Tab-separated table of N, CA and C in Angstrom:
chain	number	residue	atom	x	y	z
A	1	UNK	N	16.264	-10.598	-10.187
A	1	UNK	CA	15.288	-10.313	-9.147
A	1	UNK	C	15.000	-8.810	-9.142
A	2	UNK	N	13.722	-8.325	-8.973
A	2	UNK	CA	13.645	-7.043	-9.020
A	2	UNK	C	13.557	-6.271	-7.853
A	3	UNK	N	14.138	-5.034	-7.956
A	3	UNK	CA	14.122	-4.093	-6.942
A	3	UNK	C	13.219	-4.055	-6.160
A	4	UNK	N	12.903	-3.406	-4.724
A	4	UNK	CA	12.141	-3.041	-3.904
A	4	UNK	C	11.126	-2.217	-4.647
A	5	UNK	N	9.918	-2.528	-4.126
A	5	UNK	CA	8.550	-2.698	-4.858
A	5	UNK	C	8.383	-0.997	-3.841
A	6	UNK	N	7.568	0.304	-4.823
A	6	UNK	CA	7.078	0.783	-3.897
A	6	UNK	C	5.848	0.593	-3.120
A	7	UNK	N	5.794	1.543	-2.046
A	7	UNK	CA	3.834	0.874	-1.356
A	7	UNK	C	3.228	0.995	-1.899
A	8	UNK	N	1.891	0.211	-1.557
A	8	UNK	CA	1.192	0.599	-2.840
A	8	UNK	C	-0.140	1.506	-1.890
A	9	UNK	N	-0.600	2.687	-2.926
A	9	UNK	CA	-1.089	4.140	-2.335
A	9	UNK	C	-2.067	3.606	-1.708
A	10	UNK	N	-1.952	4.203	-0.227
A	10	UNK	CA	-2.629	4.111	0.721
A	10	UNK	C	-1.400	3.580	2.356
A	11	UNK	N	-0.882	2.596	1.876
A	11	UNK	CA	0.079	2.219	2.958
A	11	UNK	C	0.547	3.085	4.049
A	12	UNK	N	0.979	2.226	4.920
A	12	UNK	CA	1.504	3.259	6.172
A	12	UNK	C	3.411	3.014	5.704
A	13	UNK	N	3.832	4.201	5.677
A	13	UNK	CA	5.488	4.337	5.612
A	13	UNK	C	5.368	4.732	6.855
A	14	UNK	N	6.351	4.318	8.027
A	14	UNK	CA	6.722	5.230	9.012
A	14	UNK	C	5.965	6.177	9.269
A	15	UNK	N	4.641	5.306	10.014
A	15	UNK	CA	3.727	6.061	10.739
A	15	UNK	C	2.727	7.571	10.030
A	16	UNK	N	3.241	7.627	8.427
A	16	UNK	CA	2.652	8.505	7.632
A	16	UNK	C	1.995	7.791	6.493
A	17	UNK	N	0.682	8.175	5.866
A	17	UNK	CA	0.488	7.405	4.218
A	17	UNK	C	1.512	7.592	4.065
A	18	UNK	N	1.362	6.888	2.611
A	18	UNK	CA	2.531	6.907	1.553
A	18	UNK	C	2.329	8.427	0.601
A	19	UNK	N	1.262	8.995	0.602
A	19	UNK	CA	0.861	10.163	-0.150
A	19	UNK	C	1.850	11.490	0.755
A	20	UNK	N	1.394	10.686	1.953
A	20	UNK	CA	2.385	12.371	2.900
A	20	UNK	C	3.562	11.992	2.849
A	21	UNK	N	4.113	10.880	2.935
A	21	UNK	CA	5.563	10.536	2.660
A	21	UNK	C	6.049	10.822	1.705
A	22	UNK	N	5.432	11.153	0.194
A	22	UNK	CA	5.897	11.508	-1.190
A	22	UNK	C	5.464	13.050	-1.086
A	23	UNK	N	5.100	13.804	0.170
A	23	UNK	CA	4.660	15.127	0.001
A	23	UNK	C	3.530	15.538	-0.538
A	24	UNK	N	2.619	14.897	-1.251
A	24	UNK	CA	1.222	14.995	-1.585
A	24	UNK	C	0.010	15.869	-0.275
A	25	UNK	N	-0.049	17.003	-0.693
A	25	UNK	CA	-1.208	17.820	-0.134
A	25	UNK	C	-1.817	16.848	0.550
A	26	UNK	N	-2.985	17.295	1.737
A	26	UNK	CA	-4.417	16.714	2.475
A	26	UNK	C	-5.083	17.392	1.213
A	27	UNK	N	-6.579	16.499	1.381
A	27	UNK	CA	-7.347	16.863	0.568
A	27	UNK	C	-8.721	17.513	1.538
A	28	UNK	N	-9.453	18.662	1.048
A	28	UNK	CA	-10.931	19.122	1.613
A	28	UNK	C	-11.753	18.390	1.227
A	29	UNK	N	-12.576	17.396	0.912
A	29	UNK	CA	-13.583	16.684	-0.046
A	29	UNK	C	-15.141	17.129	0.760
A	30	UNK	N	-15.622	17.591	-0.204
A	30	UNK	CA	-16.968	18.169	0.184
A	30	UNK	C	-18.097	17.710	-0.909
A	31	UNK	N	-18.826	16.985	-0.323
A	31	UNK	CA	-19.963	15.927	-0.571
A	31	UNK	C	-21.093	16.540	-0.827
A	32	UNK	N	-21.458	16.804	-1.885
A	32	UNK	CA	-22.790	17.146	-1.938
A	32	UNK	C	-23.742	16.481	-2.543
A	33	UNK	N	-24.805	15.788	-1.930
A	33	UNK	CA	-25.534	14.615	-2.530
A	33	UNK	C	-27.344	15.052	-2.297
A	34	UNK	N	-27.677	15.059	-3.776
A	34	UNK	CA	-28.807	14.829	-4.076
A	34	UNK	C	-29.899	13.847	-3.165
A	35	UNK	N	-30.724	14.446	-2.288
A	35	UNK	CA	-31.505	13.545	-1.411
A	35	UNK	C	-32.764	13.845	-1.761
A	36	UNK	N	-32.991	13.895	-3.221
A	36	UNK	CA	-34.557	14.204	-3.260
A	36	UNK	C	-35.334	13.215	-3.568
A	37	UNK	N	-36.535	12.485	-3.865
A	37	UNK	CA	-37.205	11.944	-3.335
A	37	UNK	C	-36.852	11.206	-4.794
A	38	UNK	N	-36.486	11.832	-6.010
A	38	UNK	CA	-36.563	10.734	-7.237
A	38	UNK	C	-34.812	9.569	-6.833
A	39	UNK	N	-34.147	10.145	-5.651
A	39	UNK	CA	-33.036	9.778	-5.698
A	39	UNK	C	-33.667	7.903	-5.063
A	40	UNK	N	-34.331	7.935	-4.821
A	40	UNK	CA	-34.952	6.668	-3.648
A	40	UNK	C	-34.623	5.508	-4.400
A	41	UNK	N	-34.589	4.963	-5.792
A	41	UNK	CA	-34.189	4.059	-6.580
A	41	UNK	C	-32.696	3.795	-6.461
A	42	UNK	N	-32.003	5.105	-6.645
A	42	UNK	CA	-30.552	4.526	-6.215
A	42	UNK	C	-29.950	5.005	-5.214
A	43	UNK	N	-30.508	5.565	-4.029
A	43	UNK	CA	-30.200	5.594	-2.495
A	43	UNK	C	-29.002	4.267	-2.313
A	44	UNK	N	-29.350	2.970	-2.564
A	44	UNK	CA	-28.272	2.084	-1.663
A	44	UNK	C	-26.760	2.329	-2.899
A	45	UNK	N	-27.128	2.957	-3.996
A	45	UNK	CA	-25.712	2.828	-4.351
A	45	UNK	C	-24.470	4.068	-4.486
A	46	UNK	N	-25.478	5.003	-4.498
A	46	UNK	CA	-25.405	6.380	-3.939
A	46	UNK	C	-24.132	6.196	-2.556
A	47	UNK	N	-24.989	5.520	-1.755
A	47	UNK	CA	-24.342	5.506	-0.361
A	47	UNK	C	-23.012	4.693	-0.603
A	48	UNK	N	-23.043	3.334	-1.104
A	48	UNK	CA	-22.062	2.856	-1.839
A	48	UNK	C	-20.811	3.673	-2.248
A	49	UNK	N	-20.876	4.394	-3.133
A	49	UNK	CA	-20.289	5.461	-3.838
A	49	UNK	C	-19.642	6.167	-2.488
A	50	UNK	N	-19.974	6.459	-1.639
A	50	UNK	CA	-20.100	7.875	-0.313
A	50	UNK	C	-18.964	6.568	0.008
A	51	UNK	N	-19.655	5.893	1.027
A	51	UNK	CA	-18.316	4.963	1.605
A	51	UNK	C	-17.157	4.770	0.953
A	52	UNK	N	-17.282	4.000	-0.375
A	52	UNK	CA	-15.959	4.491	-0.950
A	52	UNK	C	-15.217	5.095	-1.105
A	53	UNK	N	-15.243	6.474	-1.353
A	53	UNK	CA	-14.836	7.874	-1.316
A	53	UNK	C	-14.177	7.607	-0.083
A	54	UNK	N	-14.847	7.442	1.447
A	54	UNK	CA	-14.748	7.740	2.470
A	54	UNK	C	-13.285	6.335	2.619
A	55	UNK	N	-13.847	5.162	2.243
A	55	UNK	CA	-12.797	4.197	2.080
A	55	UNK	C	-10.944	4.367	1.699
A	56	UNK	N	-11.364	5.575	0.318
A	56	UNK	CA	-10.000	5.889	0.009
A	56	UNK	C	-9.306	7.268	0.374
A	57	UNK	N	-10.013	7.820	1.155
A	57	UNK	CA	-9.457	8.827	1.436
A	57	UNK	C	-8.084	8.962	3.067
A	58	UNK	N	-7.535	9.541	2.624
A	58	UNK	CA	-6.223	9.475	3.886
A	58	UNK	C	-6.622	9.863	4.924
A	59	UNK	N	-5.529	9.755	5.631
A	59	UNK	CA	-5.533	9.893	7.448
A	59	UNK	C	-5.949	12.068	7.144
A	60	UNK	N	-5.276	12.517	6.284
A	60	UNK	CA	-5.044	13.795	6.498
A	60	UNK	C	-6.019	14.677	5.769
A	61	UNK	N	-7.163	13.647	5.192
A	61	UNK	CA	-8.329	14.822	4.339
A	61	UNK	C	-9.411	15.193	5.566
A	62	UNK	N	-10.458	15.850	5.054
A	62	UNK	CA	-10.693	16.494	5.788
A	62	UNK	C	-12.090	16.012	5.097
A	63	UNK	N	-13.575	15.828	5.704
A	63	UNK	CA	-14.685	15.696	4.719
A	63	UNK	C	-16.059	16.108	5.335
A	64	UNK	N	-16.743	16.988	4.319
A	64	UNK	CA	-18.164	17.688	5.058
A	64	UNK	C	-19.323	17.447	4.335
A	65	UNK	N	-20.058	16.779	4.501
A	65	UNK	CA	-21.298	15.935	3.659
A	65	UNK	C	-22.273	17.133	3.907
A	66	UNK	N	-22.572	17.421	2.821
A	66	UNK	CA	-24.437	17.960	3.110
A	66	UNK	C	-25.331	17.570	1.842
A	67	UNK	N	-26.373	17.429	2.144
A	67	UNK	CA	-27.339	16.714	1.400
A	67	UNK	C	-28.148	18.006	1.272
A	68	UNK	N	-29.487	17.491	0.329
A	68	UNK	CA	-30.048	18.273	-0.218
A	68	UNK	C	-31.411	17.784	-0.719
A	69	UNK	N	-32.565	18.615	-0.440
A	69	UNK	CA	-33.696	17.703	-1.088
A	69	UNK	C	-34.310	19.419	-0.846
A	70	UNK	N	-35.498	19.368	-0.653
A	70	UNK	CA	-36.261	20.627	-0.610
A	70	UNK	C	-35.566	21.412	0.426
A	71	UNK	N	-35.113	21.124	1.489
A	71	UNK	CA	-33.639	21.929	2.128
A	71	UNK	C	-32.979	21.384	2.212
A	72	UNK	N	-31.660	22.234	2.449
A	72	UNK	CA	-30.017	21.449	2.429
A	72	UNK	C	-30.077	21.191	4.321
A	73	UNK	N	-29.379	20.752	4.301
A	73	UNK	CA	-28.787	19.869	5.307
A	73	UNK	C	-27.556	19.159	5.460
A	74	UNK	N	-27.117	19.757	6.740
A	74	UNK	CA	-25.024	19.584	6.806
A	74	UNK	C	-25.568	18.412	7.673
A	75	UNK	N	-24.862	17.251	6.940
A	75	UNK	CA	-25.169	16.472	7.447
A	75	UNK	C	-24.187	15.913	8.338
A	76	UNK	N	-22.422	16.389	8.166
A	76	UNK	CA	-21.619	16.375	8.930
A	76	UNK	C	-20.699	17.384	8.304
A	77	UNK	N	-19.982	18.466	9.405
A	77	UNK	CA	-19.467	19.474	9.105
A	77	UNK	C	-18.020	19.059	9.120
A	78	UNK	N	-17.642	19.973	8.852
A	78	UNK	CA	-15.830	19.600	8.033
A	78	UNK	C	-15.250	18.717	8.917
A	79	UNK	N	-14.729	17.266	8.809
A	79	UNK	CA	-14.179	16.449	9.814
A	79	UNK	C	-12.806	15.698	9.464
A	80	UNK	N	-11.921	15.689	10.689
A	80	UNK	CA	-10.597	15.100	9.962
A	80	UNK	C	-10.811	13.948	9.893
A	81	UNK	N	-10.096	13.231	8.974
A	81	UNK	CA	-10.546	11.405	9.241
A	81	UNK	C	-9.198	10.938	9.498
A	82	UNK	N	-8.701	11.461	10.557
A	82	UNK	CA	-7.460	10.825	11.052
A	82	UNK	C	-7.599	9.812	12.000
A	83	UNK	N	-8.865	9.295	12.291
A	83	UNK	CA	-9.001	8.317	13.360
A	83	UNK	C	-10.587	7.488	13.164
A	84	UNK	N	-10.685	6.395	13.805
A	84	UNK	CA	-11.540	5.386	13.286
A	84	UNK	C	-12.682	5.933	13.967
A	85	UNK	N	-12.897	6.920	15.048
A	85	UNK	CA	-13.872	7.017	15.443
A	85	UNK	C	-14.702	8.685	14.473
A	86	UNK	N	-13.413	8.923	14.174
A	86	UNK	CA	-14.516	10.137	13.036
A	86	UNK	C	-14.870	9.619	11.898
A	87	UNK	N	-13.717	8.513	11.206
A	87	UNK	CA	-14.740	7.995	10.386
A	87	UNK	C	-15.840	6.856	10.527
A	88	UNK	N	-16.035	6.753	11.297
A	88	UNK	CA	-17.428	5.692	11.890
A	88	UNK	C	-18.535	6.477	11.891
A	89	UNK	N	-18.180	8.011	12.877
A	89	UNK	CA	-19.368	8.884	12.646
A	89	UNK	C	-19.843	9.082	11.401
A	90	UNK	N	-18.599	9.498	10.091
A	90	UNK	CA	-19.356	9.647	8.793
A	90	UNK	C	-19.890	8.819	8.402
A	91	UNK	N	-19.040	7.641	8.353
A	91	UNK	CA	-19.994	6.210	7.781
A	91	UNK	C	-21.618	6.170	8.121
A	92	UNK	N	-21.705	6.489	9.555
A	92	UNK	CA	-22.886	6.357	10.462
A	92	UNK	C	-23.752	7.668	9.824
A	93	UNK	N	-23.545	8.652	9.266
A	93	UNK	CA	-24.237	9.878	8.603
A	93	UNK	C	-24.542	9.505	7.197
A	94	UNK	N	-23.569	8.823	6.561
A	94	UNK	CA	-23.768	8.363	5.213
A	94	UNK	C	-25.480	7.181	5.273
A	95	UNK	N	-24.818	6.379	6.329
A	95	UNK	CA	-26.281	4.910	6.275
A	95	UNK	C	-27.275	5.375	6.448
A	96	UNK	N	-27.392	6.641	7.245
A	96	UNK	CA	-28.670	7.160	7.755
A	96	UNK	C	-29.521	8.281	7.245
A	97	UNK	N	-28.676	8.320	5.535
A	97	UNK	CA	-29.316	8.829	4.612
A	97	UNK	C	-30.426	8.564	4.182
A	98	UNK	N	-31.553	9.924	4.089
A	98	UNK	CA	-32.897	8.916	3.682
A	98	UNK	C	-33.199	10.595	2.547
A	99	UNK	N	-33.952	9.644	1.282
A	99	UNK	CA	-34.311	10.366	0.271
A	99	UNK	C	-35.816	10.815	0.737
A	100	UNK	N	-35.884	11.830	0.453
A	100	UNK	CA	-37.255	12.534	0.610
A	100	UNK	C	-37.638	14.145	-0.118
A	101	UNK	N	-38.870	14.492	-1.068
A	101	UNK	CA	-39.030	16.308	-0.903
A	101	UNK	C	-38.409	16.463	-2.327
A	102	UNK	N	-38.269	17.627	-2.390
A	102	UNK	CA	-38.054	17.843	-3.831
A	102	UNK	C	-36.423	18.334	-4.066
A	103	UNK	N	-35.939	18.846	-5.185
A	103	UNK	CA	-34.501	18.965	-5.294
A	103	UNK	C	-34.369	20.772	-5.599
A	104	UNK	N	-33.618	20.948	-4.365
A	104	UNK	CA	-33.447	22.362	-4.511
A	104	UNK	C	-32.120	22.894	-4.291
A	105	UNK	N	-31.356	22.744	-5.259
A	105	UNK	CA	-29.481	22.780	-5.026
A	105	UNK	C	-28.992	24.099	-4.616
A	106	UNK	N	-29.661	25.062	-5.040
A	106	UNK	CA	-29.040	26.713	-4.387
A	106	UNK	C	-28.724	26.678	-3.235
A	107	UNK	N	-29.952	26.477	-2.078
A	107	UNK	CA	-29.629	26.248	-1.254
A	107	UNK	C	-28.499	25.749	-0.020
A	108	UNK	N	-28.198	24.859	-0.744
A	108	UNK	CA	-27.294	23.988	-0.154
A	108	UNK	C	-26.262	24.608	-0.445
A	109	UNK	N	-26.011	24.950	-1.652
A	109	UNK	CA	-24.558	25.558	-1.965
A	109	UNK	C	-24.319	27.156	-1.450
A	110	UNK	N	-25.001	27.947	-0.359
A	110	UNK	CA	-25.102	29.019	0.061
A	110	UNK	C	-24.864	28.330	1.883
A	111	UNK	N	-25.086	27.244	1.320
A	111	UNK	CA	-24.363	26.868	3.251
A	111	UNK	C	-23.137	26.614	3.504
């Protein structure tokens, strides 16, 4: 019979992930997504992609979306996702992504 299985990544150990329980850093994840108007074809998978991210990330990262099309736009500023109601807000910033304007990346990356 084999040994005790570890969690598998993501789990709660004693009220911590399993990542902070093995000592593993929080992570900053900073989103920067193309919202220009050629993006409109793959907008729903784009967003796809965003939730996921948002799906696997721990109680202890931290995440700041800004988009970008002919201006940048913070679309949510640095947020902990230690609780269901900050990540609902991102989720809720991610759906309400809309492609439009042209693609101007400097910008954004000076915010």
């Amino acid at each position: 019979e084999a040994g005790p299985q570890p969690p598998p990544q993501g789990a709660h150990v004693g009220g911590k992930s399993s990542n902070a329980a093995r000592g593993m850093q929080s992570r900053d994840l900073l989103l920067l997504v193309d919202l220009s108007g050629s993006m409109c074809d793959v907008l729903p998978e784009l967003k796809e992609c965003l939730l996921d991210i948002l799906a696997r990330s721990e109680e202890a990262d931290r995440l700041c979306l800004i988009g970008f099309s002919s201006e940048p736009s913070l679309l949510c500023d640095w947020t902990m996702l230690d609780s269901q109601d900050s990540r609902s807000m991102v989720r809720k910033r991610i759906q309400d992504m809309v492609a439009h304007g042209g693609t101007c990346l400097l910008p954004a990356l000076e915010l």
